[in-house]
mmCIF file of C-alpha atoms and ligand atoms in Angstrom:
data_model
loop_
_atom_site.group_PDB
_atom_site.id
_atom_site.type_symbol
_atom_site.label_atom_id
_atom_site.label_comp_id
_atom_site.label_asym_id
_atom_site.label_seq_id
_atom_site.Cartn_x
_atom_site.Cartn_y
_atom_site.Cartn_z
ATOM 1 C CA MET D 4 0.000 0.000 0.000
ATOM 2 C CA THR D 5 1.201 3.511 -0.789
ATOM 3 C CA THR D 6 0.468 6.390 1.584
ATOM 4 C CA TYR D 7 0.630 9.977 0.345
ATOM 5 C CA VAL D 8 0.826 12.903 2.759
ATOM 6 C CA THR D 9 0.562 16.606 2.020
ATOM 7 C CA ALA D 10 3.839 18.203 3.141
ATOM 8 C CA THR D 11 3.506 21.413 5.132
ATOM 9 C CA ALA D 12 6.282 23.845 6.050
ATOM 10 C CA ASP D 13 6.154 23.146 9.781
ATOM 11 C CA MET D 14 5.774 19.387 9.427
ATOM 12 C CA ARG D 15 8.485 17.115 10.755
ATOM 13 C CA GLN D 16 9.470 15.013 7.763
ATOM 14 C CA ALA D 17 10.549 11.525 8.636
ATOM 15 C CA ARG D 18 11.668 8.634 6.497
ATOM 16 C CA ASP D 19 8.528 6.731 7.363
ATOM 17 C CA GLY D 20 7.701 5.237 3.975
ATOM 18 C CA THR D 21 5.104 7.858 3.119
ATOM 19 C CA ILE D 22 5.272 9.784 -0.147
ATOM 20 C CA LYS D 23 5.273 13.547 0.485
ATOM 21 C CA LEU D 24 3.231 15.802 -1.791
ATOM 22 C CA HIS D 25 4.718 19.284 -1.904
ATOM 23 C CA GLY D 26 3.230 22.682 -2.724
ATOM 24 C CA PRO D 27 4.651 25.877 -4.245
ATOM 25 C CA ASP D 28 7.155 26.399 -1.356
ATOM 26 C CA GLY D 29 8.633 23.008 -2.040
ATOM 27 C CA PHE D 30 8.937 23.679 -5.774
ATOM 28 C CA ALA D 31 10.636 27.014 -5.045
ATOM 29 C CA GLY D 32 13.070 25.389 -2.610
ATOM 30 C CA MET D 33 13.917 22.548 -4.986
ATOM 31 C CA ARG D 34 14.478 24.999 -7.848
ATOM 32 C CA ARG D 35 17.165 26.785 -5.858
ATOM 33 C CA ALA D 36 18.854 23.598 -4.622
ATOM 34 C CA GLY D 37 18.656 22.005 -8.070
ATOM 35 C CA LEU D 38 20.073 25.097 -9.754
ATOM 36 C CA LEU D 39 23.133 25.206 -7.517
ATOM 37 C CA SER D 40 23.845 21.502 -8.060
ATOM 38 C CA ALA D 41 23.488 21.964 -11.829
ATOM 39 C CA GLN D 42 25.840 24.970 -11.705
ATOM 40 C CA VAL D 43 28.388 22.876 -9.836
ATOM 41 C CA LEU D 44 28.192 20.212 -12.558
ATOM 42 C CA ASP D 45 28.409 22.895 -15.271
ATOM 43 C CA SER D 46 31.633 24.190 -13.723
ATOM 44 C CA LEU D 47 33.328 20.803 -13.997
ATOM 45 C CA TYR D 48 33.733 20.718 -17.795
ATOM 46 C CA ASP D 49 36.790 23.012 -17.522
ATOM 47 C CA ILE D 50 38.273 21.014 -14.679
ATOM 48 C CA ILE D 51 37.873 17.442 -15.910
ATOM 49 C CA VAL D 52 40.955 16.925 -18.113
ATOM 50 C CA PRO D 53 43.551 14.120 -18.216
ATOM 51 C CA GLY D 54 45.907 14.212 -15.222
ATOM 52 C CA ILE D 55 43.663 15.668 -12.525
ATOM 53 C CA THR D 56 42.681 13.552 -9.538
ATOM 54 C CA THR D 57 39.177 12.767 -8.364
ATOM 55 C CA GLN D 58 40.142 14.489 -5.098
ATOM 56 C CA ASP D 59 40.641 17.685 -7.153
ATOM 57 C CA ILE D 60 37.026 17.337 -8.327
ATOM 58 C CA ASP D 61 35.850 16.829 -4.746
ATOM 59 C CA ASP D 62 37.782 19.887 -3.514
ATOM 60 C CA HIS D 63 36.204 22.015 -6.239
ATOM 61 C CA VAL D 64 32.688 20.747 -5.493
ATOM 62 C CA ARG D 65 33.068 21.347 -1.766
ATOM 63 C CA ARG D 66 34.495 24.851 -2.189
ATOM 64 C CA MET D 67 31.881 25.972 -4.720
ATOM 65 C CA THR D 68 29.009 24.574 -2.640
ATOM 66 C CA LEU D 69 30.197 26.164 0.614
ATOM 67 C CA ASP D 70 30.958 29.477 -1.147
ATOM 68 C CA ALA D 71 27.311 29.535 -2.254
ATOM 69 C CA GLY D 72 26.227 29.197 1.376
ATOM 70 C CA ALA D 73 25.042 25.614 0.861
ATOM 71 C CA LEU D 74 26.173 22.225 2.161
ATOM 72 C CA PRO D 75 27.233 19.082 0.272
ATOM 73 C CA ALA D 76 24.679 16.478 1.434
ATOM 74 C CA THR D 77 27.115 13.566 1.177
ATOM 75 C CA LEU D 78 29.615 15.120 3.624
ATOM 76 C CA GLY D 79 29.148 13.057 6.786
ATOM 77 C CA TYR D 80 26.246 11.098 5.288
ATOM 78 C CA ARG D 81 26.288 7.554 6.732
ATOM 79 C CA GLY D 82 30.020 7.823 7.326
ATOM 80 C CA TYR D 83 30.820 9.134 3.839
ATOM 81 C CA THR D 84 33.488 11.857 4.099
ATOM 82 C CA HIS D 85 33.458 13.464 0.635
ATOM 83 C CA SER D 86 31.403 16.122 -1.131
ATOM 84 C CA CYS D 87 30.574 14.120 -4.255
ATOM 85 C CA CYS D 88 30.931 10.671 -5.787
ATOM 86 C CA THR D 89 33.358 10.134 -8.673
ATOM 87 C CA SER D 90 32.797 6.916 -10.600
ATOM 88 C CA ILE D 91 35.345 6.069 -13.308
ATOM 89 C CA ASN D 92 34.780 3.605 -16.198
ATOM 90 C CA HIS D 93 33.537 0.280 -14.743
ATOM 91 C CA VAL D 94 32.583 1.945 -11.450
ATOM 92 C CA VAL D 95 28.779 2.033 -11.428
ATOM 93 C CA CYS D 96 28.272 4.553 -8.610
ATOM 94 C CA HIS D 97 29.536 5.777 -5.216
ATOM 95 C CA GLY D 98 33.187 5.955 -6.293
ATOM 96 C CA ILE D 99 35.142 7.719 -3.519
ATOM 97 C CA PRO D 100 37.302 10.705 -4.558
ATOM 98 C CA GLY D 101 41.032 10.154 -4.003
ATOM 99 C CA PRO D 102 44.525 10.438 -5.506
ATOM 100 C CA LYS D 103 43.668 8.472 -8.660
ATOM 101 C CA ARG D 104 44.418 10.476 -11.825
ATOM 102 C CA LEU D 105 41.979 10.613 -14.714
ATOM 103 C CA GLN D 106 43.366 9.356 -18.005
ATOM 104 C CA GLU D 107 42.662 10.274 -21.605
ATOM 105 C CA GLY D 108 39.645 8.275 -22.807
ATOM 106 C CA ASP D 109 38.175 7.617 -19.339
ATOM 107 C CA ILE D 110 34.567 8.352 -18.548
ATOM 108 C CA VAL D 111 33.820 9.708 -15.079
ATOM 109 C CA ASN D 112 30.480 10.303 -13.421
ATOM 110 C CA VAL D 113 30.269 13.073 -10.845
ATOM 111 C CA ASP D 114 27.252 12.992 -8.534
ATOM 112 C CA VAL D 115 26.558 16.050 -6.379
ATOM 113 C CA THR D 116 23.811 16.964 -3.934
ATOM 114 C CA SER D 117 23.652 20.442 -2.426
ATOM 115 C CA ILE D 118 21.431 21.357 0.476
ATOM 116 C CA VAL D 119 19.968 24.850 0.101
ATOM 117 C CA ASP D 120 17.694 26.015 2.934
ATOM 118 C CA GLY D 121 17.019 22.384 3.789
ATOM 119 C CA TRP D 122 16.146 21.274 0.240
ATOM 120 C CA HIS D 123 18.257 18.680 -1.611
ATOM 121 C CA GLY D 124 19.253 19.059 -5.271
ATOM 122 C CA ASP D 125 20.626 15.668 -6.392
ATOM 123 C CA THR D 126 22.090 15.336 -9.895
ATOM 124 C CA ASN D 127 24.876 13.626 -11.771
ATOM 125 C CA ARG D 128 26.413 13.551 -15.226
ATOM 126 C CA THR D 129 28.988 11.380 -16.949
ATOM 127 C CA TYR D 130 31.950 13.329 -18.372
ATOM 128 C CA PHE D 131 34.457 12.433 -21.078
ATOM 129 C CA VAL D 132 38.103 12.807 -20.140
ATOM 130 C CA GLY D 133 39.661 14.021 -23.389
ATOM 131 C CA THR D 134 38.250 12.247 -26.427
ATOM 132 C CA PRO D 135 36.132 9.152 -25.745
ATOM 133 C CA GLY D 136 36.248 5.928 -27.721
ATOM 134 C CA ILE D 137 33.233 5.086 -29.842
ATOM 135 C CA LYS D 138 31.873 2.486 -27.368
ATOM 136 C CA ALA D 139 32.101 4.872 -24.424
ATOM 137 C CA ARG D 140 30.476 7.682 -26.385
ATOM 138 C CA ARG D 141 27.586 5.492 -27.447
ATOM 139 C CA LEU D 142 27.011 4.195 -23.912
ATOM 140 C CA VAL D 143 26.996 7.697 -22.434
ATOM 141 C CA GLU D 144 24.628 9.053 -25.098
ATOM 142 C CA VAL D 145 22.201 6.146 -24.716
ATOM 143 C CA THR D 146 22.273 6.490 -20.914
ATOM 144 C CA TYR D 147 21.381 10.187 -21.126
ATOM 145 C CA GLU D 148 18.579 9.440 -23.556
ATOM 146 C CA ALA D 149 17.328 6.609 -21.325
ATOM 147 C CA MET D 150 17.071 8.983 -18.349
ATOM 148 C CA MET D 151 15.189 11.526 -20.465
ATOM 149 C CA ARG D 152 12.773 8.871 -21.739
ATOM 150 C CA GLY D 153 12.013 7.971 -18.140
ATOM 151 C CA ILE D 154 11.422 11.620 -17.268
ATOM 152 C CA GLU D 155 9.173 12.091 -20.319
ATOM 153 C CA VAL D 156 6.615 9.621 -18.929
ATOM 154 C CA ALA D 157 6.743 11.131 -15.421
ATOM 155 C CA ARG D 158 3.271 12.657 -15.143
ATOM 156 C CA PRO D 159 0.076 12.203 -13.108
ATOM 157 C CA GLY D 160 -1.770 9.041 -14.043
ATOM 158 C CA ASN D 161 1.397 7.109 -14.869
ATOM 159 C CA THR D 162 3.294 5.016 -12.333
ATOM 160 C CA ILE D 163 6.872 4.464 -11.182
ATOM 161 C CA GLY D 164 6.839 1.240 -13.222
ATOM 162 C CA ASP D 165 6.140 3.252 -16.386
ATOM 163 C CA ILE D 166 9.354 5.208 -15.777
ATOM 164 C CA GLY D 167 11.314 1.994 -15.277
ATOM 165 C CA HIS D 168 9.790 0.469 -18.374
ATOM 166 C CA ALA D 169 10.644 3.470 -20.567
ATOM 167 C CA ILE D 170 14.279 3.357 -19.415
ATOM 168 C CA GLN D 171 14.682 -0.411 -19.556
ATOM 169 C CA SER D 172 13.106 -0.928 -22.968
ATOM 170 C CA PHE D 173 15.275 1.771 -24.531
ATOM 171 C CA ALA D 174 18.529 0.562 -22.904
ATOM 172 C CA GLU D 175 17.893 -3.080 -23.708
ATOM 173 C CA LYS D 176 17.124 -2.235 -27.333
ATOM 174 C CA HIS D 177 20.773 -1.181 -27.416
ATOM 175 C CA ARG D 178 21.710 -4.494 -25.709
ATOM 176 C CA TYR D 179 22.892 -2.778 -22.540
ATOM 177 C CA GLY D 180 22.340 -3.970 -18.955
ATOM 178 C CA VAL D 181 20.228 -1.850 -16.582
ATOM 179 C CA VAL D 182 21.485 -1.933 -12.974
ATOM 180 C CA ARG D 183 18.830 -3.140 -10.521
ATOM 181 C CA ASP D 184 20.791 -2.811 -7.265
ATOM 182 C CA PHE D 185 20.438 0.988 -7.023
ATOM 183 C CA CYS D 186 17.327 3.054 -7.628
ATOM 184 C CA GLY D 187 16.154 6.629 -7.809
ATOM 185 C CA HIS D 188 14.469 7.919 -4.662
ATOM 186 C CA GLY D 189 12.090 10.414 -3.204
ATOM 187 C CA ILE D 190 13.865 13.657 -2.328
ATOM 188 C CA GLY D 191 13.059 17.018 -0.749
ATOM 189 C CA ARG D 192 13.875 17.926 2.822
ATOM 190 C CA LEU D 193 15.194 14.370 3.063
ATOM 191 C CA PHE D 194 18.076 13.143 0.857
ATOM 192 C CA HIS D 195 16.715 9.633 0.345
ATOM 193 C CA ASP D 196 13.011 9.027 0.862
ATOM 194 C CA ALA D 197 10.118 6.937 -0.512
ATOM 195 C CA PRO D 198 9.327 5.995 -3.209
ATOM 196 C CA GLU D 199 12.019 3.776 -4.666
ATOM 197 C CA VAL D 200 12.263 4.726 -8.343
ATOM 198 C CA VAL D 201 13.102 1.628 -10.373
ATOM 199 C CA HIS D 202 14.964 1.921 -13.676
ATOM 200 C CA ALA D 203 13.555 -1.358 -14.965
ATOM 201 C CA GLY D 204 9.904 -2.222 -14.569
ATOM 202 C CA ARG D 205 6.559 -3.174 -15.976
ATOM 203 C CA PRO D 206 4.039 -0.597 -17.226
ATOM 204 C CA GLY D 207 1.302 0.313 -14.755
ATOM 205 C CA THR D 208 3.064 -1.168 -11.713
ATOM 206 C CA GLY D 209 4.270 0.583 -8.552
ATOM 207 C CA PRO D 210 3.115 3.802 -6.935
ATOM 208 C CA GLU D 211 0.969 6.135 -8.997
ATOM 209 C CA LEU D 212 2.490 9.551 -9.746
ATOM 210 C CA ARG D 213 0.719 12.536 -8.198
ATOM 211 C CA PRO D 214 1.309 16.288 -8.411
ATOM 212 C CA GLY D 215 3.763 17.445 -5.733
ATOM 213 C CA MET D 216 5.876 14.260 -5.679
ATOM 214 C CA PHE D 217 9.624 14.924 -5.779
ATOM 215 C CA PHE D 218 12.070 12.181 -6.757
ATOM 216 C CA THR D 219 15.216 11.423 -8.738
ATOM 217 C CA VAL D 220 15.580 9.474 -11.968
ATOM 218 C CA GLU D 221 19.143 8.138 -12.148
ATOM 219 C CA PRO D 222 19.658 5.068 -14.336
ATOM 220 C CA MET D 223 22.993 3.236 -14.279
ATOM 221 C CA ILE D 224 23.575 1.421 -17.548
ATOM 222 C CA ASN D 225 26.324 -1.084 -18.378
ATOM 223 C CA ILE D 226 27.757 -2.151 -21.734
ATOM 224 C CA GLY D 227 27.668 -5.703 -20.399
ATOM 225 C CA ARG D 228 25.586 -7.455 -17.773
ATOM 226 C CA ALA D 229 23.562 -5.655 -15.105
ATOM 227 C CA ASP D 230 25.342 -7.339 -12.189
ATOM 228 C CA VAL D 231 27.307 -5.203 -9.736
ATOM 229 C CA LYS D 232 29.384 -5.792 -6.607
ATOM 230 C CA VAL D 233 30.417 -3.407 -3.853
ATOM 231 C CA LEU D 234 34.157 -3.278 -3.038
ATOM 232 C CA GLU D 235 35.791 -3.689 0.405
ATOM 233 C CA ASP D 236 35.521 0.043 1.115
ATOM 234 C CA GLY D 237 31.782 -0.488 1.506
ATOM 235 C CA TRP D 238 30.877 2.138 -1.108
ATOM 236 C CA THR D 239 32.414 1.647 -4.572
ATOM 237 C CA ALA D 240 30.030 -0.346 -6.779
ATOM 238 C CA VAL D 241 31.550 -1.901 -9.921
ATOM 239 C CA THR D 242 30.275 -4.019 -12.787
ATOM 240 C CA ARG D 243 31.015 -7.693 -12.121
ATOM 241 C CA ASP D 244 32.097 -8.217 -15.728
ATOM 242 C CA LYS D 245 34.298 -5.052 -15.679
ATOM 243 C CA THR D 246 32.420 -3.443 -18.575
ATOM 244 C CA LEU D 247 31.905 0.323 -18.709
ATOM 245 C CA SER D 248 28.989 1.847 -16.810
ATOM 246 C CA ALA D 249 27.412 5.287 -17.236
ATOM 247 C CA GLN D 250 24.791 7.256 -15.312
ATOM 248 C CA PHE D 251 22.817 10.494 -15.420
ATOM 249 C CA GLU D 252 20.560 11.883 -12.697
ATOM 250 C CA HIS D 253 17.967 14.616 -12.415
ATOM 251 C CA SER D 254 15.769 15.622 -9.482
ATOM 252 C CA ILE D 255 12.206 16.269 -10.677
ATOM 253 C CA GLY D 256 8.812 17.315 -9.336
ATOM 254 C CA ILE D 257 5.477 16.050 -10.659
ATOM 255 C CA THR D 258 3.211 18.900 -11.809
ATOM 256 C CA GLU D 259 -0.485 18.897 -12.811
ATOM 257 C CA ASP D 260 0.304 17.879 -16.376
ATOM 258 C CA GLY D 261 3.845 16.547 -16.430
ATOM 259 C CA CYS D 262 6.984 17.265 -14.478
ATOM 260 C CA GLU D 263 9.517 19.961 -13.769
ATOM 261 C CA ILE D 264 13.233 19.162 -13.867
ATOM 262 C CA PHE D 265 14.950 20.992 -10.991
ATOM 263 C CA THR D 266 18.520 20.216 -12.069
ATOM 264 C CA THR D 267 18.587 21.361 -15.698
ATOM 265 C CA SER D 268 21.938 22.851 -16.743
ATOM 266 C CA PRO D 269 21.586 26.653 -16.823
ATOM 267 C CA LYS D 270 24.329 26.661 -19.469
ATOM 268 C CA GLY D 271 22.640 23.993 -21.585
ATOM 269 C CA LEU D 272 25.588 21.642 -21.038
ATOM 270 C CA HIS D 273 23.634 18.631 -19.784
ATOM 271 C CA ARG D 274 23.786 16.687 -23.050
ATOM 272 C CA PRO D 275 26.851 14.456 -23.308
HETATM 273 N N1 MF3 O 7 23.944 11.172 -4.732
HETATM 274 C C1 MF3 O 7 23.742 9.752 -4.585
HETATM 275 C C2 MF3 O 7 22.349 9.488 -5.088
HETATM 276 O O1 MF3 O 7 22.090 9.784 -6.217
HETATM 277 C C3 MF3 O 7 23.922 9.297 -3.190
HETATM 278 C C4 MF3 O 7 25.321 9.359 -2.722
HETATM 279 S S1 MF3 O 7 25.379 8.919 -1.073
HETATM 280 C C5 MF3 O 7 27.013 8.857 -0.760
HETATM 281 O O2 MF3 O 7 21.457 9.077 -4.414
HETATM 282 F F1 MF3 O 7 27.097 8.774 0.509
HETATM 283 F F2 MF3 O 7 27.530 7.811 -1.428
HETATM 284 F F3 MF3 O 7 27.605 9.918 -1.216
HETATM 285 CO CO1 CO O 8 20.043 10.289 -6.094
HETATM 286 CO CO1 CO O 9 22.982 11.584 -6.819
#
């Protein structure tokens, strides 16, 4: 059973399995948080070149977020001590920034979440380091398109399963594997909340979409099989078959007749 509650400004919001339905204040808050996160991602195109370390990316993300008067949501989150996730090549998600240097031809996903006045803007993009190979380019382009196809069916009357189906059918047409172990999630005053947003699913299944719902769509797509494993560090998820993996993420809000994307690139740089 799915329970929807109307979110009010003074309400204590707990991770209690309910789906929060937000009003105009929520949309305004998410717009500001989403914009900052998108600006942070926009600023990375000049920084991500062969030879830099993923720690350099993290330092930049932290500085820019704090300078804007916001907080990186991942800093101190469940023991995580960095301001973003940096996932290179066969790393699916939650790669931890460190001294590793990016190399020509790598792909790297950077996932940032800023907290602005209590609202979370969660978004990620996959970047090319130098000039990508043809296989990497195709994977990244299809992954972006898959996310957008999921977002296109995000409207009242449809369900979470419709989003998963749109993503899965497109990715599998290209013979790619859609990761099942990680999902999108409700977002707002909480970083990770109900519902779980599947990236593979059957039409008409799962919670129905209603105006005021906020959640992420963040498919992880592999050239090979869908299977992942988490490394000893407890965070880094990699493809079991070592094939390349790409991801894109937007935070969105369901409106009366469709959805609003909170994390659109103000510079129009979101497309790979
Ligand atoms: N931003 C990630 C997401 O899309 C979550 C990262 S949590 C961390 O949900 F602790 F790994 F940073
Ligand atoms: Co997310
Ligand atoms: Co994210």
